[in-house]
Coordinates of N, CA, C and O in Angstrom, one line a residue:
M1 N 112.4 66.8 147.0 CA 112.1 67.1 145.7 C 112.0 65.8 144.8 O 112.9 65.0 144.9
R2 N 110.9 65.7 144.1 CA 110.7 64.5 143.2 C 111.0 64.9 141.8 O 110.5 65.9 141.3
V3 N 111.8 64.0 141.1 CA 112.3 64.3 139.8 C 112.1 63.1 138.9 O 112.4 61.9 139.3
I4 N 111.7 63.3 137.7 CA 111.6 62.2 136.7 C 112.7 62.5 135.7 O 112.8 63.7 135.2
L5 N 113.6 61.6 135.4 CA 114.6 61.7 134.3 C 114.2 60.9 133.1 O 114.0 59.7 133.2
D6 N 114.0 61.6 132.0 CA 113.6 61.0 130.8 C 114.6 59.9 130.4 O 115.8 60.0 130.8
T7 N 114.2 58.9 129.7 CA 115.1 57.8 129.3 C 116.3 58.3 128.5 O 117.4 57.8 128.7
N8 N 116.1 59.3 127.7 CA 117.3 59.9 127.0 C 118.3 60.5 127.9 O 119.5 60.4 127.7
V9 N 117.8 61.0 129.0 CA 118.7 61.6 130.0 C 119.5 60.5 130.8 O 120.7 60.6 131.0
L10 N 118.8 59.4 131.1 CA 119.4 58.3 131.7 C 120.5 57.7 130.9 O 121.6 57.4 131.3
L11 N 120.2 57.5 129.6 CA 121.2 56.9 128.7 C 122.4 57.9 128.5 O 123.5 57.4 128.5
A12 N 122.1 59.2 128.4 CA 123.2 60.1 128.3 C 124.1 60.1 129.5 O 125.3 60.4 129.4
A13 N 123.5 59.9 130.7 CA 124.3 59.8 131.9 C 125.4 58.7 131.8 O 126.5 58.8 132.3
L14 N 125.0 57.6 131.2 CA 125.9 56.4 131.0 C 126.9 56.7 129.9 O 128.0 56.3 130.0
I15 N 126.5 57.4 128.8 CA 127.3 57.6 127.7 C 128.3 58.7 127.9 O 129.4 58.6 127.4
S16 N 127.9 59.8 128.6 CA 128.7 61.0 128.7 C 129.1 61.3 130.1 O 128.3 62.0 130.8
P17 N 130.1 60.7 130.6 CA 130.5 61.1 132.0 C 130.8 62.6 132.2 O 131.2 63.2 131.2
H18 N 130.5 63.1 133.3 CA 130.7 64.5 133.7 C 129.8 65.5 133.0 O 130.1 66.7 132.9
S19 N 128.8 65.0 132.3 CA 127.8 65.8 131.6 C 126.7 66.1 132.6 O 126.6 65.5 133.7
P20 N 125.8 67.1 132.3 CA 124.7 67.4 133.2 C 123.8 66.1 133.5 O 123.5 65.9 134.6
P21 N 123.5 65.3 132.5 CA 122.8 64.1 132.8 C 123.5 63.2 133.8 O 122.9 62.6 134.7
D22 N 124.8 63.0 133.7 CA 125.6 62.2 134.6 C 125.6 62.9 136.0 O 125.4 62.2 137.0
T23 N 125.7 64.2 136.0 CA 125.6 64.9 137.3 C 124.3 64.6 138.0 O 124.2 64.4 139.2
L24 N 123.2 64.6 137.2 CA 121.8 64.4 137.8 C 121.7 63.0 138.3 O 121.2 62.7 139.4
Y25 N 122.2 62.0 137.6 CA 122.1 60.6 138.0 C 122.9 60.4 139.3 O 122.5 59.7 140.2
R26 N 124.2 61.0 139.3 CA 125.0 60.8 140.5 C 124.3 61.6 141.7 O 124.4 61.1 142.9
A27 N 123.7 62.7 141.5 CA 123.0 63.4 142.6 C 121.9 62.6 143.1 O 121.7 62.6 144.3
W28 N 121.1 61.9 142.3 CA 120.1 61.0 142.8 C 120.7 59.9 143.6 O 120.2 59.6 144.7
Q29 N 121.8 59.3 143.1 CA 122.4 58.2 143.9 C 122.9 58.7 145.2 O 122.9 57.9 146.2
A30 N 123.3 60.0 145.3 CA 123.8 60.5 146.6 C 122.6 61.0 147.5 O 122.9 61.5 148.6
G31 N 121.4 60.8 147.0 CA 120.2 61.1 147.8 C 119.8 62.6 147.8 O 119.1 63.0 148.7
R32 N 120.2 63.3 146.8 CA 119.9 64.7 146.7 C 118.4 65.0 146.3 O 117.9 66.1 146.4
F33 N 117.8 64.0 145.7 CA 116.4 64.2 145.3 C 115.8 62.8 145.1 O 116.6 61.8 145.1
D34 N 114.5 62.7 145.1 CA 113.8 61.4 144.9 C 113.5 61.2 143.5 O 112.9 62.1 142.8
L35 N 114.0 60.1 142.9 CA 113.7 59.8 141.5 C 112.4 59.1 141.4 O 112.1 58.1 142.2
V36 N 111.6 59.5 140.5 CA 110.3 58.9 140.2 C 110.4 58.2 138.9 O 110.9 58.8 137.9
T37 N 110.1 56.9 138.8 CA 110.1 56.1 137.6 C 108.9 55.2 137.6 O 108.1 55.3 138.5
G38 N 108.9 54.4 136.6 CA 107.8 53.4 136.5 C 108.2 52.2 135.7 O 109.2 52.2 135.0
E39 N 107.4 51.2 135.8 CA 107.7 50.0 135.0 C 107.7 50.3 133.5 O 108.5 49.7 132.8
A40 N 106.9 51.2 133.1 CA 106.9 51.6 131.6 C 108.2 52.2 131.2 O 108.8 51.9 130.2
Q41 N 108.8 53.0 132.1 CA 110.1 53.6 131.8 C 111.2 52.5 131.9 O 112.1 52.5 131.0
L42 N 111.2 51.7 132.9 CA 112.2 50.6 133.0 C 112.1 49.7 131.7 O 113.2 49.3 131.2
D43 N 110.9 49.4 131.3 CA 110.8 48.6 130.1 C 111.3 49.3 128.9 O 112.0 48.7 128.0
E44 N 111.1 50.6 128.8 CA 111.6 51.4 127.7 C 113.1 51.4 127.7 O 113.8 51.3 126.7
L45 N 113.7 51.6 128.9 CA 115.2 51.6 129.0 C 115.7 50.2 128.6 O 116.7 50.2 127.8
R46 N 115.1 49.1 128.9 CA 115.6 47.8 128.5 C 115.5 47.7 127.0 O 116.4 47.2 126.3
R47 N 114.3 48.1 126.4 CA 114.1 48.0 125.0 C 115.1 48.9 124.2 O 115.7 48.4 123.2
V48 N 115.2 50.1 124.6 CA 116.1 51.1 123.8 C 117.6 50.6 123.9 O 118.3 50.8 123.0
S49 N 117.9 50.1 125.0 CA 119.3 49.7 125.2 C 119.7 48.5 124.3 O 120.9 48.2 124.1
R50 N 118.7 47.9 123.7 CA 119.0 46.8 122.8 C 119.1 47.2 121.3 O 119.5 46.4 120.4
Y51 N 118.9 48.5 121.1 CA 119.0 49.0 119.7 C 120.5 48.9 119.3 O 121.4 49.2 120.1
P52 N 120.8 48.5 118.1 CA 122.2 48.3 117.6 C 123.0 49.5 117.9 O 124.2 49.4 118.3
K53 N 122.5 50.7 117.6 CA 123.2 52.0 117.8 C 123.7 52.2 119.2 O 124.8 52.6 119.5
I54 N 122.8 51.8 120.2 CA 123.1 52.0 121.6 C 124.0 50.8 122.0 O 125.0 51.1 122.8
K55 N 123.7 49.6 121.6 CA 124.6 48.5 122.0 C 126.0 48.7 121.6 O 127.0 48.2 122.3
A56 N 126.3 49.4 120.5 CA 127.6 49.6 120.0 C 128.4 50.5 120.9 O 129.7 50.4 121.0
I57 N 127.8 51.4 121.7 CA 128.5 52.3 122.5 C 128.3 52.1 124.0 O 129.0 52.7 124.8
L58 N 127.3 51.3 124.4 CA 127.0 51.1 125.8 C 126.8 49.6 126.1 O 125.9 49.0 125.7
P59 N 127.7 49.1 127.0 CA 127.6 47.7 127.3 C 126.3 47.4 128.1 O 125.9 48.2 128.9
A60 N 125.8 46.3 127.8 CA 124.5 45.9 128.5 C 124.6 45.9 130.0 O 123.6 46.2 130.7
H61 N 125.7 45.5 130.5 CA 125.8 45.4 132.0 C 125.7 46.8 132.7 O 125.2 46.8 133.8
R62 N 126.1 47.8 132.0 CA 126.0 49.2 132.6 C 124.5 49.6 132.6 O 124.0 50.2 133.6
V63 N 123.7 49.3 131.6 CA 122.3 49.5 131.6 C 121.6 48.7 132.6 O 120.8 49.2 133.4
G64 N 122.0 47.4 132.7 CA 121.4 46.5 133.7 C 121.7 47.0 135.1 O 120.8 47.0 136.0
A65 N 122.9 47.5 135.4 CA 123.2 48.1 136.7 C 122.4 49.3 137.0 O 121.9 49.5 138.1
M66 N 122.1 50.1 136.0 CA 121.3 51.3 136.2 C 119.9 50.9 136.5 O 119.2 51.4 137.4
I67 N 119.3 49.9 135.8 CA 118.0 49.5 136.0 C 117.9 48.9 137.4 O 116.9 49.2 138.2
N68 N 118.9 48.1 137.9 CA 118.9 47.6 139.2 C 118.9 48.7 140.2 O 118.2 48.7 141.3
N69 N 119.7 49.7 140.0 CA 119.8 50.9 140.9 C 118.4 51.6 141.0 O 118.0 52.1 142.1
M70 N 117.8 51.7 139.9 CA 116.5 52.4 139.8 C 115.4 51.7 140.6 O 114.4 52.3 140.8
Q71 N 115.6 50.5 140.9 CA 114.6 49.8 141.8 C 114.5 50.4 143.1 O 113.5 50.2 143.8
R72 N 115.5 51.2 143.5 CA 115.5 52.0 144.8 C 114.7 53.2 144.7 O 114.4 53.9 145.7
A73 N 114.3 53.6 143.5 CA 113.5 54.9 143.3 C 112.1 54.7 143.6 O 111.7 53.6 144.0
I74 N 111.3 55.7 143.5 CA 109.9 55.6 143.6 C 109.4 55.0 142.3 O 109.4 55.7 141.3
V75 N 109.0 53.7 142.3 CA 108.6 53.0 141.1 C 107.1 52.9 141.1 O 106.5 52.3 142.0
L76 N 106.5 53.5 140.1 CA 105.0 53.5 139.9 C 104.7 52.3 139.0 O 105.1 52.2 137.9
D77 N 104.0 51.3 139.6 CA 103.7 50.1 138.9 C 102.6 50.3 137.8 O 102.8 49.8 136.7
V78 N 101.6 51.0 138.1 CA 100.5 51.1 137.1 C 100.2 52.6 137.0 O 100.1 53.4 137.9
L79 N 100.2 53.1 135.7 CA 99.9 54.5 135.4 C 98.5 54.6 134.8 O 98.2 53.9 133.9
P80 N 97.7 55.5 135.3 CA 96.4 55.8 134.7 C 96.6 56.5 133.4 O 97.6 57.1 133.1
A81 N 95.5 56.5 132.6 CA 95.5 57.2 131.4 C 95.6 58.7 131.7 O 95.2 59.1 132.8
L82 N 96.1 59.5 130.8 CA 96.1 60.9 131.0 C 94.7 61.5 131.0 O 93.9 61.0 130.2
P83 N 94.5 62.5 131.8 CA 93.1 63.1 131.8 C 92.7 63.6 130.5 O 93.6 64.0 129.6
D84 N 91.5 63.7 130.2 CA 91.0 64.3 129.0 C 91.5 65.7 128.8 O 91.6 66.5 129.8
G85 N 91.8 66.1 127.6 CA 92.3 67.4 127.3 C 93.8 67.6 127.3 O 94.3 68.6 126.9
I86 N 94.5 66.6 127.8 CA 96.0 66.6 127.7 C 96.5 66.0 126.5 O 96.3 64.7 126.3
E87 N 97.0 66.8 125.6 CA 97.5 66.3 124.3 C 99.0 66.0 124.4 O 99.7 66.7 125.1
V88 N 99.4 65.0 123.7 CA 100.8 64.6 123.6 C 101.2 64.5 122.2 O 100.6 63.8 121.4
S89 N 102.3 65.3 121.8 CA 102.7 65.2 120.4 C 103.4 63.9 120.0 O 103.3 63.4 118.9
D90 N 104.1 63.3 121.0 CA 104.7 62.0 120.8 C 104.0 61.0 121.8 O 104.3 61.1 123.0
T91 N 103.2 60.1 121.3 CA 102.5 59.2 122.2 C 103.4 58.3 123.0 O 103.0 57.8 124.0
N92 N 104.7 58.1 122.5 CA 105.7 57.3 123.3 C 106.0 58.1 124.6 O 106.7 57.5 125.5
D93 N 105.7 59.3 124.7 CA 106.1 60.1 125.9 C 104.9 60.3 126.9 O 105.0 60.9 127.9
A94 N 103.8 59.7 126.5 CA 102.6 59.9 127.4 C 102.8 59.3 128.8 O 102.4 59.9 129.8
F95 N 103.6 58.2 128.9 CA 103.8 57.6 130.2 C 104.6 58.6 131.1 O 104.5 58.6 132.3
L96 N 105.5 59.4 130.5 CA 106.3 60.4 131.3 C 105.3 61.4 131.9 O 105.5 61.8 133.1
L97 N 104.4 61.9 131.1 CA 103.4 62.9 131.7 C 102.5 62.2 132.7 O 102.2 62.8 133.8
A98 N 102.1 61.0 132.5 CA 101.3 60.2 133.5 C 102.1 60.0 134.8 O 101.6 60.2 135.9
M99 N 103.4 59.7 134.7 CA 104.3 59.6 135.8 C 104.4 60.9 136.6 O 104.4 61.0 137.8
A100 N 104.5 62.0 135.8 CA 104.6 63.3 136.5 C 103.3 63.6 137.3 O 103.5 64.1 138.4
L101 N 102.2 63.3 136.7 CA 100.9 63.6 137.5 C 100.7 62.6 138.6 O 100.5 63.1 139.8
T102 N 100.9 61.4 138.4 CA 100.7 60.3 139.4 C 101.8 60.4 140.5 O 101.4 60.2 141.7
G103 N 103.0 60.7 140.2 CA 104.1 60.7 141.1 C 104.3 62.0 141.8 O 105.3 62.2 142.6
S104 N 103.5 63.0 141.5 CA 103.6 64.4 142.1 C 105.0 64.9 141.9 O 105.6 65.4 142.9
A105 N 105.6 64.8 140.7 CA 106.9 65.2 140.5 C 107.0 66.7 140.4 O 106.1 67.4 139.9
D106 N 108.2 67.2 140.9 CA 108.4 68.6 140.8 C 109.0 69.0 139.4 O 108.8 70.1 138.9
Y107 N 109.8 68.1 138.9 CA 110.5 68.3 137.6 C 110.4 67.0 136.8 O 110.5 65.9 137.3
L108 N 110.3 67.2 135.5 CA 110.5 66.2 134.5 C 111.7 66.7 133.6 O 111.6 67.8 133.0
V109 N 112.8 66.0 133.6 CA 114.0 66.5 132.9 C 114.2 65.7 131.7 O 114.3 64.4 131.7
T110 N 114.2 66.3 130.5 CA 114.3 65.7 129.2 C 115.3 66.4 128.4 O 115.5 67.6 128.5
G111 N 116.0 65.7 127.5 CA 116.9 66.2 126.5 C 116.3 66.2 125.1 O 116.9 66.7 124.2
D112 N 115.1 65.8 125.0 CA 114.4 65.6 123.7 C 113.7 66.9 123.3 O 112.6 67.2 123.8
R113 N 114.3 67.7 122.4 CA 113.7 68.9 122.0 C 112.7 68.8 120.9 O 111.9 69.7 120.7
R114 N 112.7 67.6 120.3 CA 111.8 67.4 119.1 C 110.4 66.9 119.5 O 109.4 67.1 118.8
A115 N 110.3 66.2 120.7 CA 109.1 65.5 121.1 C 108.0 66.4 121.6 O 106.8 66.0 121.7
G116 N 108.3 67.7 121.9 CA 107.2 68.6 122.4 C 107.1 68.7 123.9 O 106.4 69.6 124.3
L117 N 107.8 67.9 124.6 CA 107.7 68.0 126.1 C 108.3 69.3 126.6 O 107.7 70.0 127.4
L118 N 109.4 69.7 126.1 CA 110.1 71.0 126.5 C 109.2 72.2 126.1 O 109.1 73.1 126.9
Q119 N 108.5 72.1 125.0 CA 107.7 73.2 124.5 C 106.5 73.3 125.4 O 105.9 74.4 125.6
R120 N 106.0 72.2 126.0 CA 104.9 72.2 126.9 C 105.2 73.0 128.2 O 104.4 73.8 128.7
G121 N 106.5 72.9 128.6 CA 106.9 73.7 129.8 C 106.5 73.1 131.2 O 107.2 73.3 132.1
G122 N 105.4 72.4 131.2 CA 105.0 71.8 132.5 C 103.7 71.1 132.3 O 103.0 71.2 131.3
I123 N 103.3 70.4 133.4 CA 102.1 69.7 133.4 C 101.7 69.6 134.9 O 102.5 69.1 135.7
G124 N 100.6 70.1 135.3 CA 100.2 70.1 136.7 C 101.3 70.9 137.5 O 101.6 72.0 137.1
R125 N 101.8 70.3 138.5 CA 102.8 71.0 139.3 C 104.2 70.8 138.8 O 105.2 71.3 139.4
T126 N 104.4 69.9 137.8 CA 105.7 69.5 137.3 C 106.2 70.5 136.2 O 105.5 70.7 135.2
R127 N 107.4 71.0 136.4 CA 108.1 71.8 135.4 C 108.9 70.8 134.5 O 109.5 69.8 135.0
I128 N 108.9 71.1 133.2 CA 109.6 70.3 132.2 C 110.8 71.1 131.7 O 110.6 72.2 131.1
V129 N 112.0 70.6 132.0 CA 113.2 71.3 131.7 C 114.3 70.4 131.2 O 114.2 69.2 131.3
T130 N 115.3 71.1 130.6 CA 116.5 70.3 130.2 C 117.4 70.0 131.3 O 117.3 70.6 132.4
P131 N 118.3 69.0 131.2 CA 119.3 68.7 132.2 C 120.1 70.0 132.7 O 120.3 70.2 133.8
T132 N 120.5 70.8 131.7 CA 121.3 72.0 132.0 C 120.5 73.0 132.9 O 121.0 73.5 133.9
T133 N 119.2 73.2 132.5 CA 118.4 74.1 133.3 C 118.1 73.5 134.7 O 118.2 74.3 135.7
F134 N 117.9 72.2 134.8 CA 117.7 71.6 136.1 C 118.9 71.8 137.0 O 118.8 72.2 138.1
C135 N 120.1 71.6 136.4 CA 121.4 71.7 137.2 C 121.5 73.2 137.6 O 121.9 73.4 138.7
A136 N 121.2 74.1 136.7 CA 121.3 75.5 137.1 C 120.3 75.9 138.2 O 120.7 76.7 139.1
E137 N 119.1 75.3 138.2 CA 118.1 75.7 139.2 C 118.3 74.9 140.5 O 118.1 75.4 141.6
A138 N 118.7 73.6 140.4 CA 118.7 72.8 141.6 C 120.1 72.7 142.2 O 120.3 72.4 143.4
F139 N 121.1 73.0 141.4 CA 122.5 72.9 141.9 C 123.2 74.2 141.7 O 122.8 75.0 140.9
T140 N 124.3 74.3 142.3 CA 125.2 75.5 142.1 C 126.4 75.1 141.3 O 127.1 74.2 141.6
F141 N 126.7 75.9 140.2 CA 127.9 75.7 139.5 C 129.0 76.2 140.3 O 129.0 77.4 140.6
N142 N 129.9 75.4 140.6 CA 131.1 75.8 141.4 C 132.3 76.0 140.5 O 133.0 75.1 140.2
A143 N 132.4 77.2 140.1 CA 133.6 77.6 139.3 C 134.7 77.9 140.2 O 134.8 79.1 140.6
I144 N 135.5 77.0 140.5 CA 136.6 77.2 141.5 C 137.7 77.8 140.6 O 138.1 77.2 139.6
A145 N 138.2 78.9 141.1 CA 139.3 79.6 140.3 C 140.5 78.8 140.4 O 140.9 78.2 141.4
F146 N 141.2 78.7 139.2 CA 142.5 78.0 139.2 C 143.5 78.9 139.9 O 143.5 80.1 139.8
H147 N 144.3 78.3 140.7 CA 145.4 79.0 141.3 C 146.5 79.4 140.3 O 146.7 78.7 139.4
S148 N 147.0 80.6 140.5 CA 148.1 81.0 139.6 C 149.4 80.2 139.8 O 150.1 80.0 138.9
K149 N 149.6 79.8 141.0 CA 150.8 79.0 141.3 C 150.3 77.8 142.1 O 149.4 77.9 143.0
P150 N 150.9 76.6 141.9 CA 150.5 75.5 142.8 C 150.9 75.8 144.2 O 152.0 76.4 144.5
E151 N 150.1 75.3 145.1 CA 150.4 75.5 146.6 C 151.4 74.3 146.9 O 151.2 73.2 146.5
L152 N 152.4 74.7 147.7 CA 153.4 73.7 148.1 C 153.1 73.2 149.4 O 152.7 73.9 150.3
S153 N 153.2 71.9 149.6 CA 153.0 71.3 150.9 C 154.2 70.3 151.0 O 154.2 69.2 150.4
G154 N 155.1 70.7 151.8 CA 156.3 69.8 151.9 C 157.0 69.9 150.6 O 157.3 70.9 150.0
S155 N 157.4 68.7 150.1 CA 158.1 68.6 148.8 C 157.1 68.4 147.6 O 157.6 68.3 146.5
K156 N 155.8 68.2 147.9 CA 154.9 67.9 146.8 C 154.0 69.1 146.6 O 153.5 69.7 147.5
A157 N 153.8 69.4 145.3 CA 152.9 70.4 144.9 C 151.5 69.9 144.8 O 151.3 68.8 144.3
K158 N 150.5 70.7 145.3 CA 149.1 70.3 145.1 C 148.7 70.8 143.8 O 149.0 71.9 143.4
T159 N 147.9 70.0 143.0 CA 147.4 70.5 141.8 C 146.2 71.3 142.0 O 145.5 71.2 142.9
P160 N 146.0 72.3 141.1 CA 144.8 73.2 141.2 C 143.5 72.4 141.1 O 143.5 71.4 140.4
M161 N 142.5 72.9 141.8 CA 141.2 72.2 141.7 C 140.6 72.5 140.3 O 140.8 73.5 139.7
R162 N 139.8 71.6 139.9 CA 139.2 71.7 138.6 C 137.7 72.2 138.7 O 137.2 72.1 139.8
R163 N 137.2 72.7 137.7 CA 135.8 73.2 137.7 C 134.9 72.0 137.8 O 135.2 70.9 137.3
G164 N 133.7 72.2 138.4 CA 132.8 71.0 138.5 C 131.5 71.5 139.1 O 131.3 72.5 139.6
W165 N 130.5 70.6 139.0 CA 129.2 70.8 139.5 C 129.2 70.5 141.0 O 129.8 69.5 141.4
R166 N 128.6 71.3 141.8 CA 128.5 71.1 143.2 C 127.0 71.2 143.6 O 126.4 72.2 143.2
I167 N 126.6 70.3 144.4 CA 125.2 70.4 144.8 C 125.1 71.4 145.9 O 126.0 71.5 146.8
R168 N 124.0 72.2 145.9 CA 123.8 73.2 146.9 C 124.1 72.7 148.3 O 123.5 71.6 148.7
G169 N 124.9 73.4 149.1 CA 125.1 73.0 150.4 C 126.3 72.0 150.6 O 126.7 71.7 151.7
E170 N 126.8 71.5 149.5 CA 127.9 70.5 149.5 C 129.2 71.3 149.5 O 129.3 72.2 148.8
R171 N 130.1 70.8 150.2 CA 131.4 71.5 150.2 C 132.2 71.0 149.0 O 132.2 69.9 148.6
A172 N 133.0 71.9 148.5 CA 133.9 71.6 147.4 C 135.0 70.6 147.9 O 135.4 70.7 149.0
K173 N 135.4 69.7 147.0 CA 136.4 68.7 147.4 C 137.7 69.1 146.9 O 137.9 69.6 145.9

């Protein structure tokens, strides 16, 4: 499965641990899907990470590490222009749609509700969804019931398991 994570999703993964964006980023790192990106997105990630608002909450080395990790993804060097008839409400997002078409992505995951990508719903074979929707469709929410009493093993009590996202087919830890 080929997936594009919008820049806002990538930044949210770094800012909000244990969130759906973070779950997606970790799932890609674990090899659960192929990440499709491009030089245009890597440049945008570098540029946006320098905004004072982002720099105040996100250390540059974490963004740098993400960009280095993303070099392992399917990186599209050159993107063609969008075909005639495909309108984009935010021209800054045109490269995402071009990546979706060129990279034969199954999903484009974005958290930006104002830019019009989510309202589009899809382009070509690519579905455009939120991180939460993607997690619900591609992963299984593993609501592990809390034990009413801790299980005892010798003299130490085991703590109950917490709720968490589990990738389909993966065993709960």
